[in-house]
Coordinates of C-alpha atoms in Angstrom, one line a residue:
M1 CA -11.1 -68.5 -118.1
A2 CA -14.5 -69.2 -116.8
T3 CA -13.1 -71.0 -113.8
E4 CA -11.0 -68.0 -113.0
K5 CA -13.9 -65.6 -113.3
R6 CA -16.1 -67.7 -111.0
R7 CA -13.2 -67.8 -108.6
L8 CA -13.1 -64.0 -108.5
G9 CA -16.8 -64.0 -107.8
N10 CA -16.4 -66.5 -104.9
I11 CA -13.6 -64.4 -103.5
L12 CA -15.8 -61.2 -103.6
V13 CA -18.7 -63.1 -102.0
N14 CA -16.5 -64.6 -99.3
A15 CA -15.0 -61.2 -98.5
G16 CA -18.5 -59.7 -98.2
K17 CA -18.0 -57.3 -101.1
I18 CA -21.0 -58.6 -103.1
T19 CA -23.9 -60.9 -102.4
G20 CA -24.6 -64.3 -104.0
Y21 CA -27.5 -62.8 -105.9
Q22 CA -25.3 -60.0 -107.3
L23 CA -22.8 -62.6 -108.4
Q24 CA -25.4 -64.6 -110.2
D25 CA -26.8 -61.5 -111.9
A26 CA -23.3 -60.5 -113.0
L27 CA -22.6 -64.0 -114.4
K28 CA -25.8 -63.8 -116.5
S29 CA -24.7 -60.4 -117.8
Q30 CA -21.2 -61.9 -118.5
K31 CA -22.7 -64.6 -120.8
I32 CA -24.5 -61.9 -122.8
L33 CA -21.8 -59.3 -122.9
G34 CA -18.7 -61.5 -123.0
K35 CA -16.8 -59.2 -120.7
K36 CA -14.7 -60.1 -117.7
L37 CA -16.6 -60.5 -114.4
G38 CA -14.6 -57.7 -112.8
E39 CA -15.4 -55.3 -115.6
I40 CA -19.2 -56.0 -115.3
L41 CA -19.1 -55.4 -111.5
L42 CA -17.1 -52.2 -111.9
D43 CA -19.3 -50.9 -114.8
S44 CA -22.5 -51.5 -112.7
K45 CA -20.8 -49.7 -109.8
I46 CA -21.6 -52.6 -107.4
I47 CA -18.0 -52.4 -106.2
T48 CA -14.9 -50.3 -106.8
E49 CA -11.4 -51.4 -108.0
E50 CA -10.2 -50.9 -104.4
D51 CA -12.8 -53.4 -103.2
I52 CA -11.6 -56.0 -105.7
I53 CA -7.9 -55.5 -104.7
E54 CA -8.8 -55.6 -101.0
A55 CA -10.8 -58.8 -101.4
I56 CA -8.1 -60.6 -103.4
E57 CA -5.4 -59.6 -100.9
Q58 CA -7.6 -60.9 -98.0
Q59 CA -8.7 -64.1 -99.5
T60 CA -5.6 -65.2 -101.5
G61 CA -2.6 -63.6 -99.8
I62 CA -1.6 -61.9 -103.0
K63 CA -0.2 -58.5 -101.8
K64 CA -1.2 -55.2 -103.3
V65 CA 1.5 -52.8 -104.4
D66 CA 1.2 -49.0 -105.1
L67 CA 3.4 -48.5 -108.1
N68 CA 3.5 -44.8 -107.5
T69 CA 5.6 -45.3 -104.3
I70 CA 8.2 -47.8 -105.4
N71 CA 11.5 -47.7 -107.1
F72 CA 11.4 -49.8 -110.4
D73 CA 14.3 -52.0 -111.2
R74 CA 15.1 -51.3 -114.8
K75 CA 16.6 -54.8 -115.3
A76 CA 13.2 -56.3 -114.6
I77 CA 11.6 -54.0 -117.3
T78 CA 14.0 -55.4 -119.9
L79 CA 12.9 -59.0 -119.2
I80 CA 9.3 -58.9 -120.2
P81 CA 8.3 -57.6 -123.7
Q82 CA 6.0 -54.6 -123.9
N83 CA 3.4 -56.5 -125.9
L84 CA 3.1 -59.1 -123.2
C85 CA 2.6 -56.3 -120.6
E86 CA -0.1 -54.6 -122.6
K87 CA -1.9 -57.9 -123.4
Y88 CA -2.3 -58.9 -119.8
I89 CA -2.0 -55.5 -118.2
L90 CA 1.0 -56.2 -116.0
I91 CA 4.4 -54.7 -115.3
P92 CA 7.6 -56.1 -113.7
F93 CA 9.1 -53.9 -111.0
G94 CA 11.9 -55.9 -109.2
F95 CA 13.5 -59.2 -108.0
D96 CA 13.3 -61.3 -104.9
N97 CA 16.1 -64.0 -105.1
N98 CA 15.2 -66.0 -108.2
K99 CA 11.7 -64.6 -108.5
I100 CA 10.6 -61.6 -110.6
K101 CA 8.1 -59.3 -109.0
V102 CA 5.2 -58.6 -111.3
A103 CA 2.2 -56.3 -110.6
L104 CA -1.0 -57.5 -112.4
A105 CA -4.4 -56.0 -112.8
D106 CA -5.8 -59.6 -112.7
P107 CA -3.4 -61.8 -110.6
L108 CA -5.9 -64.7 -110.9
N109 CA -5.2 -65.1 -114.6
I110 CA -3.0 -68.2 -114.6
F111 CA -2.4 -67.8 -118.4
A112 CA -0.7 -64.5 -117.9
I113 CA 1.5 -65.8 -115.1
D114 CA 2.5 -68.9 -117.2
D115 CA 3.3 -66.7 -120.3
V116 CA 5.5 -64.4 -118.3
A117 CA 7.3 -67.4 -116.6
I118 CA 8.0 -69.0 -120.0
S119 CA 9.1 -65.6 -121.5
T120 CA 11.5 -64.7 -118.7
G121 CA 12.6 -68.1 -117.3
F122 CA 11.9 -66.8 -113.8
E123 CA 9.4 -67.9 -111.2
I124 CA 6.8 -65.2 -110.8
E125 CA 5.9 -63.5 -107.6
S126 CA 2.4 -61.9 -108.2
F127 CA 1.2 -58.6 -106.8
I128 CA -2.1 -56.8 -107.5
S129 CA -2.2 -53.1 -108.5
K130 CA -4.6 -50.6 -110.1
K131 CA -5.1 -51.0 -113.9
D132 CA -4.6 -47.3 -114.7
D133 CA -1.3 -47.2 -112.7
I134 CA 0.0 -50.3 -114.6
K135 CA -0.9 -48.8 -118.0
K136 CA 0.7 -45.4 -117.0
F137 CA 4.1 -47.0 -116.0
I138 CA 4.1 -49.3 -119.0
G139 CA 4.0 -46.2 -121.1
I140 CA 6.7 -44.4 -119.2
Y141 CA 9.2 -47.2 -118.6
Y142 CA 8.9 -49.0 -121.9
S143 CA 9.2 -45.9 -124.0
S144 CA 12.2 -45.0 -121.8
Q145 CA 13.7 -48.5 -122.4
E146 CA 13.1 -48.1 -126.1
V147 CA 15.0 -44.8 -126.1
N148 CA 17.9 -46.4 -124.3
N149 CA 18.0 -49.5 -126.6
A150 CA 17.8 -47.3 -129.7
A151 CA 20.5 -45.0 -128.3
Q152 CA 22.8 -47.9 -127.6
Q153 CA 22.2 -49.3 -131.1
L154 CA 22.8 -45.8 -132.6
S155 CA 26.1 -45.4 -130.7
K156 CA 27.2 -48.8 -131.8
E157 CA 26.3 -48.1 -135.5
T158 CA 28.0 -44.7 -135.5
A159 CA 31.1 -46.1 -133.9
E160 CA 31.3 -48.8 -136.5
S161 CA 30.9 -46.4 -139.4
K162 CA 33.0 -43.6 -137.8
N163 CA 35.2 -43.2 -140.9
S164 CA 32.4 -43.5 -143.5
K165 CA 30.3 -40.6 -144.6
L166 CA 26.6 -40.4 -143.5
N167 CA 24.2 -41.3 -146.3
V168 CA 21.4 -38.8 -145.7
E169 CA 19.0 -40.8 -147.9
D170 CA 19.5 -43.9 -145.8
V171 CA 18.7 -42.0 -142.6
D172 CA 15.6 -40.6 -144.1
N173 CA 14.2 -43.8 -145.8
V174 CA 15.2 -46.7 -143.6
K175 CA 12.4 -46.8 -141.0
N176 CA 14.2 -49.3 -138.8
A177 CA 17.4 -47.3 -138.7
P178 CA 18.5 -46.8 -135.1
V179 CA 18.4 -43.0 -135.4
V180 CA 14.8 -43.1 -136.8
K181 CA 13.7 -45.4 -134.0
M182 CA 15.4 -43.4 -131.3
I183 CA 13.8 -40.1 -132.3
E184 CA 10.4 -41.8 -132.6
Y185 CA 10.7 -43.2 -129.1
L186 CA 12.2 -39.9 -127.8
F187 CA 9.1 -38.0 -128.9
K188 CA 6.7 -40.7 -127.5
N189 CA 8.6 -40.9 -124.2
S190 CA 8.7 -37.2 -123.6
I191 CA 5.0 -36.8 -124.3
E192 CA 4.1 -39.7 -122.0
M193 CA 6.3 -38.1 -119.2
K194 CA 4.4 -34.8 -119.8
A195 CA 7.5 -32.8 -120.8
S196 CA 7.2 -29.4 -122.3
D197 CA 10.6 -29.3 -124.0
I198 CA 13.3 -31.7 -125.1
H199 CA 16.9 -30.5 -125.0
I200 CA 19.6 -32.4 -127.1
E201 CA 22.9 -30.9 -126.0
P202 CA 26.4 -31.8 -127.5
F203 CA 29.4 -31.7 -125.2
E204 CA 33.0 -32.7 -125.8
N205 CA 32.5 -36.5 -125.2
E206 CA 28.8 -37.0 -125.0
I207 CA 25.3 -35.8 -126.0
R208 CA 23.0 -35.0 -123.0
I209 CA 19.3 -35.4 -123.5
R210 CA 17.1 -33.6 -121.0
Y211 CA 13.3 -33.1 -120.6
R212 CA 11.7 -30.0 -119.0
I213 CA 9.0 -31.4 -116.7
D214 CA 6.9 -29.1 -114.4
G215 CA 9.3 -26.3 -115.3
K216 CA 12.6 -28.0 -114.3
L217 CA 15.1 -29.9 -116.6
Q218 CA 15.8 -33.5 -115.9
I219 CA 18.5 -35.7 -117.5
V220 CA 17.0 -38.7 -119.2
N221 CA 19.9 -40.0 -121.3
T222 CA 23.5 -39.5 -122.4
I223 CA 24.7 -41.0 -125.6
N224 CA 28.0 -41.1 -127.7
I225 CA 29.0 -37.8 -129.3
E226 CA 29.5 -39.6 -132.6
S227 CA 25.7 -40.0 -132.8
L228 CA 25.2 -36.2 -133.1
G229 CA 25.4 -36.1 -136.9
P230 CA 22.7 -38.7 -137.6
L231 CA 20.5 -37.2 -134.8
V232 CA 20.7 -33.6 -136.1
T233 CA 20.2 -34.7 -139.7
R234 CA 17.1 -36.8 -139.0
I235 CA 15.5 -34.0 -137.0
K236 CA 16.3 -31.4 -139.7
I237 CA 14.7 -33.7 -142.3
L238 CA 11.6 -34.1 -140.2
A239 CA 11.4 -30.3 -139.6
G240 CA 12.0 -29.4 -143.3
L241 CA 15.3 -27.6 -142.5
N242 CA 18.5 -27.3 -144.5
I243 CA 20.7 -30.3 -143.5
A244 CA 23.8 -28.8 -145.2
E245 CA 23.6 -25.5 -143.2
K246 CA 25.4 -25.9 -139.8
R247 CA 26.6 -22.3 -139.2
I248 CA 23.4 -20.4 -138.5
P249 CA 20.4 -21.0 -136.3
Q250 CA 17.4 -22.7 -137.9
D251 CA 13.7 -23.0 -136.8
G252 CA 11.2 -25.6 -137.9
R253 CA 8.1 -27.6 -137.1
I254 CA 7.2 -31.3 -136.9
M255 CA 3.7 -32.7 -136.5
V256 CA 3.4 -36.1 -134.9
S257 CA 0.6 -38.3 -133.7
V258 CA 1.0 -40.1 -130.3
D259 CA -1.8 -42.4 -129.1
G260 CA -4.2 -40.8 -131.6
K261 CA -3.5 -37.2 -130.5
D262 CA -1.8 -34.6 -132.8
V263 CA 1.2 -33.0 -131.2
D264 CA 3.0 -30.0 -132.6
L265 CA 6.7 -29.9 -132.1
R266 CA 8.6 -26.6 -132.6
V267 CA 12.3 -27.2 -133.4
S268 CA 15.1 -24.7 -132.7
I269 CA 18.6 -25.6 -133.8
L270 CA 21.6 -23.5 -132.5
P271 CA 25.2 -23.8 -133.5
V272 CA 27.4 -24.3 -130.3
V273 CA 31.0 -25.1 -129.7
N274 CA 30.6 -28.9 -130.0
G275 CA 28.1 -29.0 -132.8
E276 CA 24.4 -28.1 -132.9
K277 CA 22.1 -27.9 -129.9
I278 CA 18.4 -28.8 -130.5
V279 CA 15.5 -27.7 -128.4
I280 CA 12.1 -29.0 -129.2
R281 CA 9.0 -27.3 -127.7
I282 CA 6.0 -29.7 -127.3
L283 CA 2.6 -28.1 -128.0
N284 CA -0.6 -30.1 -127.5
T285 CA -2.7 -28.6 -130.3
S286 CA -6.0 -30.1 -128.9
G287 CA -6.1 -27.4 -126.2
G288 CA -6.9 -30.1 -123.6
N289 CA -5.5 -28.0 -120.7
I290 CA -7.8 -25.0 -121.4
G291 CA -10.3 -24.2 -118.6
R292 CA -10.6 -22.1 -115.5
D293 CA -10.4 -25.2 -113.3
K294 CA -6.7 -25.4 -114.4
W295 CA -5.9 -21.9 -113.2
G296 CA -5.9 -22.5 -109.4
M297 CA -7.2 -18.9 -109.0
S298 CA -9.0 -17.6 -105.9
K299 CA -12.7 -16.7 -106.1
E300 CA -11.9 -13.0 -105.6
N301 CA -9.4 -13.1 -108.5
L302 CA -11.8 -14.9 -110.8
Q303 CA -14.4 -12.2 -110.1
R304 CA -11.8 -9.5 -110.9
V305 CA -11.0 -11.3 -114.2
D306 CA -14.7 -11.4 -115.0
R307 CA -15.0 -7.6 -114.5
I308 CA -11.9 -6.9 -116.6
I309 CA -12.9 -9.1 -119.6
S310 CA -16.5 -7.7 -119.5
N311 CA -15.2 -4.4 -120.7
P312 CA -16.4 -3.8 -124.3
H313 CA -13.0 -2.3 -125.3
G314 CA -9.5 -1.8 -123.9
I315 CA -6.3 -3.8 -123.5
V316 CA -6.1 -6.8 -121.2
L317 CA -2.5 -7.9 -120.5
V318 CA -1.3 -11.3 -119.2
T319 CA 2.3 -11.0 -118.0
G320 CA 5.0 -13.3 -116.7
P321 CA 8.2 -15.1 -117.8
T322 CA 8.4 -17.8 -120.5
G323 CA 6.6 -21.0 -119.4
S324 CA 4.4 -19.3 -116.8
G325 CA 1.1 -20.4 -118.4
K326 CA 0.3 -17.0 -120.1
S327 CA -0.9 -18.7 -123.3
T328 CA -3.3 -21.1 -121.4
T329 CA -4.8 -18.1 -119.6
L330 CA -5.3 -16.2 -122.8
Y331 CA -6.8 -19.1 -124.6
T332 CA -9.2 -19.8 -121.7
I333 CA -10.4 -16.1 -121.8
L334 CA -10.8 -16.3 -125.6
S335 CA -12.8 -19.5 -125.4
E336 CA -15.1 -17.9 -122.9
L337 CA -15.6 -14.8 -125.0
N338 CA -16.1 -16.8 -128.2
N339 CA -19.7 -16.9 -129.5
D340 CA -21.6 -16.4 -132.8
K341 CA -22.1 -12.7 -132.2
V342 CA -18.5 -11.6 -132.1
N343 CA -15.6 -11.7 -134.6
I344 CA -12.4 -12.9 -132.8
I345 CA -9.1 -12.7 -134.7
T346 CA -5.7 -13.6 -133.3
V347 CA -2.1 -13.1 -134.6
E348 CA 0.3 -15.5 -132.9
D349 CA 3.8 -16.9 -133.0
P350 CA 3.1 -19.8 -133.2
V351 CA -0.6 -20.8 -133.0
E352 CA -0.3 -23.1 -129.9
Y353 CA -4.0 -24.3 -129.7
T354 CA -6.6 -24.3 -132.4
L355 CA -9.9 -22.9 -131.2
S356 CA -13.1 -23.6 -133.2
G357 CA -14.8 -20.4 -134.3
V358 CA -11.7 -18.2 -133.8
N359 CA -9.8 -16.8 -136.8
Q360 CA -6.1 -17.5 -136.0
V361 CA -3.2 -16.1 -138.0
S362 CA 0.3 -17.4 -137.6
V363 CA 3.3 -15.0 -137.8
N364 CA 5.6 -15.6 -140.7
N365 CA 8.6 -13.3 -140.4
K366 CA 10.3 -14.7 -143.5
A367 CA 7.3 -13.7 -145.6
G368 CA 7.0 -10.3 -143.9
L369 CA 4.0 -11.3 -141.8
T370 CA 5.0 -9.8 -138.4
F371 CA 2.9 -9.0 -135.3
A372 CA 2.6 -5.4 -136.5
S373 CA 1.7 -6.1 -140.1
G374 CA -0.6 -8.9 -139.1
L375 CA -2.3 -6.6 -136.6
R376 CA -2.8 -3.8 -139.3
S377 CA -4.4 -6.4 -141.6
I378 CA -6.8 -7.9 -139.1
L379 CA -8.0 -4.4 -138.1
R380 CA -9.5 -4.3 -141.6
Q381 CA -11.3 -7.6 -141.0
D382 CA -14.0 -5.9 -138.7
P383 CA -12.9 -7.6 -135.5
D384 CA -14.6 -7.2 -132.1
I385 CA -11.9 -9.0 -130.1
I386 CA -8.2 -9.1 -131.1
M387 CA -5.6 -11.4 -129.5
I388 CA -1.9 -10.5 -130.1
G389 CA 0.5 -13.3 -129.1
E390 CA 3.0 -10.8 -127.6
I391 CA 3.6 -7.0 -127.6
R392 CA 7.3 -7.0 -128.4
D393 CA 8.0 -3.6 -129.9
N394 CA 6.8 0.0 -130.1
E395 CA 5.0 -0.5 -133.4
T396 CA 2.9 -3.4 -132.1
A397 CA 2.2 -1.5 -128.9
E398 CA 1.0 1.6 -130.7
I399 CA -1.4 -0.3 -133.0
A400 CA -2.8 -2.3 -130.1
T401 CA -3.3 0.9 -128.1
K402 CA -5.1 2.6 -131.0
A403 CA -7.3 -0.5 -131.6
A404 CA -8.3 -0.5 -127.9
I405 CA -9.2 3.2 -128.0
T406 CA -11.3 2.8 -131.2
G407 CA -13.6 0.2 -129.6
H408 CA -11.8 -3.2 -129.7
L409 CA -11.1 -5.5 -126.9
V410 CA -7.4 -6.4 -127.2
L411 CA -5.8 -9.3 -125.4
S412 CA -2.0 -9.8 -125.3
T413 CA 1.0 -10.8 -123.3
L414 CA 4.1 -9.0 -122.0
H415 CA 7.3 -10.2 -120.4
T416 CA 7.4 -8.3 -117.0
N417 CA 8.0 -9.4 -113.4
D418 CA 4.6 -8.2 -112.0
A419 CA 1.4 -6.5 -112.9
P420 CA 2.3 -2.8 -112.0
S421 CA 5.6 -2.9 -114.0
S422 CA 3.6 -3.7 -117.2
V423 CA 2.3 -0.2 -117.3
I424 CA 5.9 1.2 -117.0
R425 CA 7.0 -1.2 -119.7
L426 CA 4.4 0.2 -122.2
V427 CA 5.5 3.7 -121.4
D428 CA 9.2 2.6 -122.0
M429 CA 8.1 1.3 -125.4
G430 CA 7.1 4.8 -126.3
I431 CA 3.4 4.9 -125.6
K432 CA 2.3 8.2 -124.1
P433 CA 1.2 7.8 -120.4
Y434 CA -2.3 9.2 -121.1
L435 CA -2.8 6.6 -123.9
V436 CA -1.8 3.8 -121.5
A437 CA -4.1 5.2 -118.8
T438 CA -7.0 5.3 -121.3
S439 CA -6.5 2.0 -123.1
V440 CA -5.4 -0.6 -120.4
V441 CA -8.3 -2.0 -118.4
G442 CA -6.6 -4.8 -116.5
I443 CA -3.4 -6.8 -116.0
I444 CA -3.0 -10.4 -114.9
A445 CA 0.5 -11.3 -113.7
Q446 CA 1.2 -15.0 -113.1
R447 CA 3.7 -17.7 -112.2
L448 CA 3.6 -21.5 -112.0
V449 CA 4.8 -23.2 -108.9
R450 CA 5.3 -27.0 -108.4
K451 CA 2.9 -28.8 -106.2
I452 CA 4.2 -31.2 -103.5
C453 CA 3.8 -34.9 -104.5
T454 CA 0.9 -36.3 -102.4
N455 CA 2.5 -39.8 -102.3
C456 CA 5.7 -38.7 -100.5
K457 CA 4.5 -35.6 -98.8
Q458 CA 6.1 -35.2 -95.3
P459 CA 5.6 -32.7 -92.5
Y460 CA 8.4 -30.8 -90.8
E461 CA 8.6 -28.0 -88.2
A462 CA 9.2 -24.6 -89.7
T463 CA 12.4 -22.7 -88.7
E464 CA 12.4 -19.2 -87.2
I465 CA 13.7 -17.8 -90.5
E466 CA 11.0 -19.6 -92.5
K467 CA 8.3 -18.3 -90.2
E468 CA 9.7 -14.8 -90.6
I469 CA 9.7 -15.1 -94.4
L470 CA 6.1 -16.3 -94.3
G471 CA 5.0 -13.5 -92.0
V472 CA 3.8 -15.9 -89.3
N473 CA 4.0 -15.3 -85.6
E474 CA 7.4 -16.7 -84.6
D475 CA 6.1 -17.8 -81.1
N476 CA 3.6 -20.3 -82.6
P477 CA 4.7 -23.6 -84.0
L478 CA 4.1 -24.0 -87.8
T479 CA 4.0 -27.3 -89.8
L480 CA 5.2 -27.1 -93.4
Y481 CA 5.5 -29.9 -96.0
K482 CA 7.9 -31.1 -98.6
G483 CA 8.2 -34.2 -100.8
S484 CA 10.8 -36.8 -100.0
G485 CA 10.8 -38.2 -103.6
C486 CA 9.2 -41.4 -104.9
G487 CA 8.5 -43.3 -108.1
Y488 CA 5.3 -41.3 -108.7
C489 CA 7.1 -38.0 -108.8
N490 CA 10.3 -39.4 -110.5
H491 CA 12.1 -38.7 -107.2
T492 CA 11.7 -34.9 -107.4
G493 CA 9.1 -34.5 -104.6
Y494 CA 6.8 -32.6 -106.9
V495 CA 3.9 -33.5 -109.2
G496 CA 2.1 -31.0 -111.4
R497 CA 2.0 -27.2 -111.0
T498 CA -0.5 -24.6 -109.9
G499 CA -0.7 -20.9 -110.7
I500 CA -0.2 -17.8 -108.5
Y501 CA -1.7 -14.5 -109.7
E502 CA -1.8 -10.8 -109.3
V503 CA -4.9 -9.4 -110.9
M504 CA -4.8 -5.6 -111.2
E505 CA -8.0 -3.8 -112.2
I506 CA -7.2 -0.3 -113.6
T507 CA -9.3 2.2 -111.6
R508 CA -9.6 6.0 -111.8
E509 CA -6.9 6.3 -109.1
H510 CA -4.5 4.1 -111.3
R511 CA -5.2 6.3 -114.3
E512 CA -4.4 9.5 -112.4
A513 CA -1.1 7.9 -111.1
I514 CA -0.2 6.8 -114.7
N515 CA -0.9 10.3 -116.1
L516 CA 1.4 11.7 -113.4
G517 CA 4.2 9.3 -114.4
E518 CA 4.2 7.6 -111.0
S519 CA 6.4 4.5 -110.4
S520 CA 5.3 0.9 -110.3
D521 CA 5.6 0.9 -106.5
V522 CA 2.9 3.6 -106.3
L523 CA 0.7 1.6 -108.7
R524 CA 1.3 -1.6 -106.6
D525 CA 0.3 0.3 -103.4
I526 CA -2.9 1.5 -105.0
S527 CA -3.7 -2.0 -106.2
I528 CA -3.0 -3.6 -102.8
K529 CA -5.2 -1.0 -101.2
N530 CA -8.0 -2.0 -103.6
G531 CA -7.6 -5.7 -102.6
M532 CA -5.0 -7.1 -105.0
T533 CA -3.1 -10.2 -103.8
T534 CA 0.6 -10.1 -104.8
L535 CA 2.5 -13.0 -106.3
A536 CA 4.6 -13.4 -103.2
S537 CA 1.7 -13.4 -100.8
G538 CA -0.2 -15.8 -103.0
C539 CA 2.8 -18.2 -102.9
K540 CA 3.2 -17.8 -99.1
D541 CA -0.5 -19.0 -98.7
L542 CA 0.3 -22.1 -100.8
V543 CA 3.3 -22.9 -98.6
I544 CA 1.3 -22.5 -95.4
N545 CA -1.5 -24.6 -96.8
G546 CA 0.9 -27.4 -97.7
I547 CA 0.5 -27.2 -101.4
T548 CA 4.0 -26.0 -102.3
T549 CA 7.4 -25.6 -100.6
M550 CA 9.7 -22.9 -99.3
A551 CA 12.1 -23.8 -102.2
E552 CA 9.4 -22.9 -104.7
L553 CA 8.7 -19.6 -102.9
A554 CA 12.3 -18.7 -103.3
T555 CA 11.9 -18.9 -107.1
I556 CA 9.2 -16.3 -107.1
T557 CA 10.0 -12.6 -107.3
M558 CA 9.6 -11.3 -103.8
T559 CA 7.6 -8.1 -104.6
K560 CA 7.3 -5.4 -102.0
E561 CA 4.2 -5.6 -99.9

C-alpha cells in the first residue's frame, strides 16, 4: 500500500497540485497517524478532492465520472457484493464489451481492482469519482437491490406454499424469512431515498409499492399478489396491531433505527377490494430539518413572522394542505421561542419531533385524550405558550380562542387554501367574528414546490401563454428552465423542495373587516395593500428565477391578485 500512496504523492507533485516539501511533510504525518496520504492532504486542506481527481485524470488517463448524471445498469450492481463496495468505496455502473465499469474513490488501489476482478470474473475498467457520491449510490442502489431480491424470494416462497396456511409465529420469529428481510430492506431503502411515505397497494394480480419523494409518488416495485398475506401480517406484528382483523382500518406505530438514527413509522391499514392497503408515514424524530434556513422565506416575510411571534398572546396559525411543511414551520417557531423562562406545552397527533425543554403530549383518541380534552388539561399546567397540532373542530377552536384572549400565545395549524380564508374557516367553525378579530395575530399560509435538478437543468424560451401567466411583458424574450431527468434526480427533473409563503399580519384594518363579516377577498386585498406576497406571486418569482418550473406553478392555487 505504501507504494500506491507514494505514487499518488508523485502524481500530485507532477500535476503541480502540491510541492515536494508538502509531500514529504504529509508522508511524515502518515507514518505517525497511519491514515491514507489523500486523507492527510484533504484534512490539512492543502488540496481538495477535485484537485486529486483532476491530477489522477491528467497523469494516469483514468477518467472521472459524475455518478449523479449517469444511468446505472442494474445488472452491474448485482455482480459486486455490497460489502466489497463498502470496503473499497467503489460502485459498478455499467458494461463496455467484456469489461465492467467501476467508479472508485481510490482507483490507484490495485488490491481493490484485483478483488473486484476475482469476484466478478470481468476485466475492470476503472473510473474515479467523489467519495460521498459513491457512498450515496451504494446506499440507494444496494438497498433497492436487496428489496428486489427479497421480493423475488418472497414471491417464490408464497407461490410454493400457496395451498398451505401461513404460520404467523414463523413469520414473526425467523429473522431470515424473505418477508422479514423484504420489510427491513424496504424501510432502509425508503429512508435512504428520502421518501416521506411508503404505499403498499394490492391490485387484482400484483402488489404495487410506491414511495412519495418530494411530494410525488414513484413506483419502486411490483410483486406477486400472493405475497400480500405475509407482508400485511409482518407489518401488523411490528406495529402491534390485530393480525386477525381484516375488516376495519387499523393504525399503529413502528420505531426503527437506520444508520444509528431513530425513525418513527406511522402505519395505516385500510381494507380495500383486493385486500388491505398499507401506508407508512416516515417521521424523522431527531428534528434534523428544523431551522429557518430550511424555509426558503424572503427577508420581508421573515421580519413579518418575527413581529407576529413577538406578540405576548394571541393565535398564530400555519395553514396549508397535508405535506406542505406546516409542522416543520411550527417546530422551528417553537424552538426559537423555547427558553428557561417560558413554559411551552404541546398537544399533537402524533408528536413528530421531540424538542428538548418542551412538554409534548400525544393525542390518544382511544383513551379519550383528544385535542380538546388535552387542551383543557394543559391550560391547568400554567403554560405561557401552547401548540395545538391542528384545530379540527368547534370545541378545540373555542378553547384555543379563549386561551389566546386570556394571555397565552397559541400556535396551531388549519387546512385552508390561503391565509385570508383561515379567518372565514374559524368563523365557519362557530367562533364569533369579534373573538376571531381579537385573538388571531397572524397567519402563515405555505406550500412546497419542487426545485429543478441542478445537474440536468436546461433553458428554454418561454411561450406567449407562459409569459402572460407570469405577468411578464410579452414583447421581451424570457428564458425559463426545466430538468431533463438524470440519475441524480431519479429521472424526475427535480431534487428537493422549497417553500412559498403568504404571511398575513392582522392589523386594525383587518379586525374591522372581520367584525363586519367581510369576505376573504376583502381581507386578501387589505393584506396585499400592506405588502403581503401571495402564494401565486411567490411561485411565479421562483419560476422566473429558474428555481422551479411552470408545471409546479400549475399545482399551486392561483389566488386572485
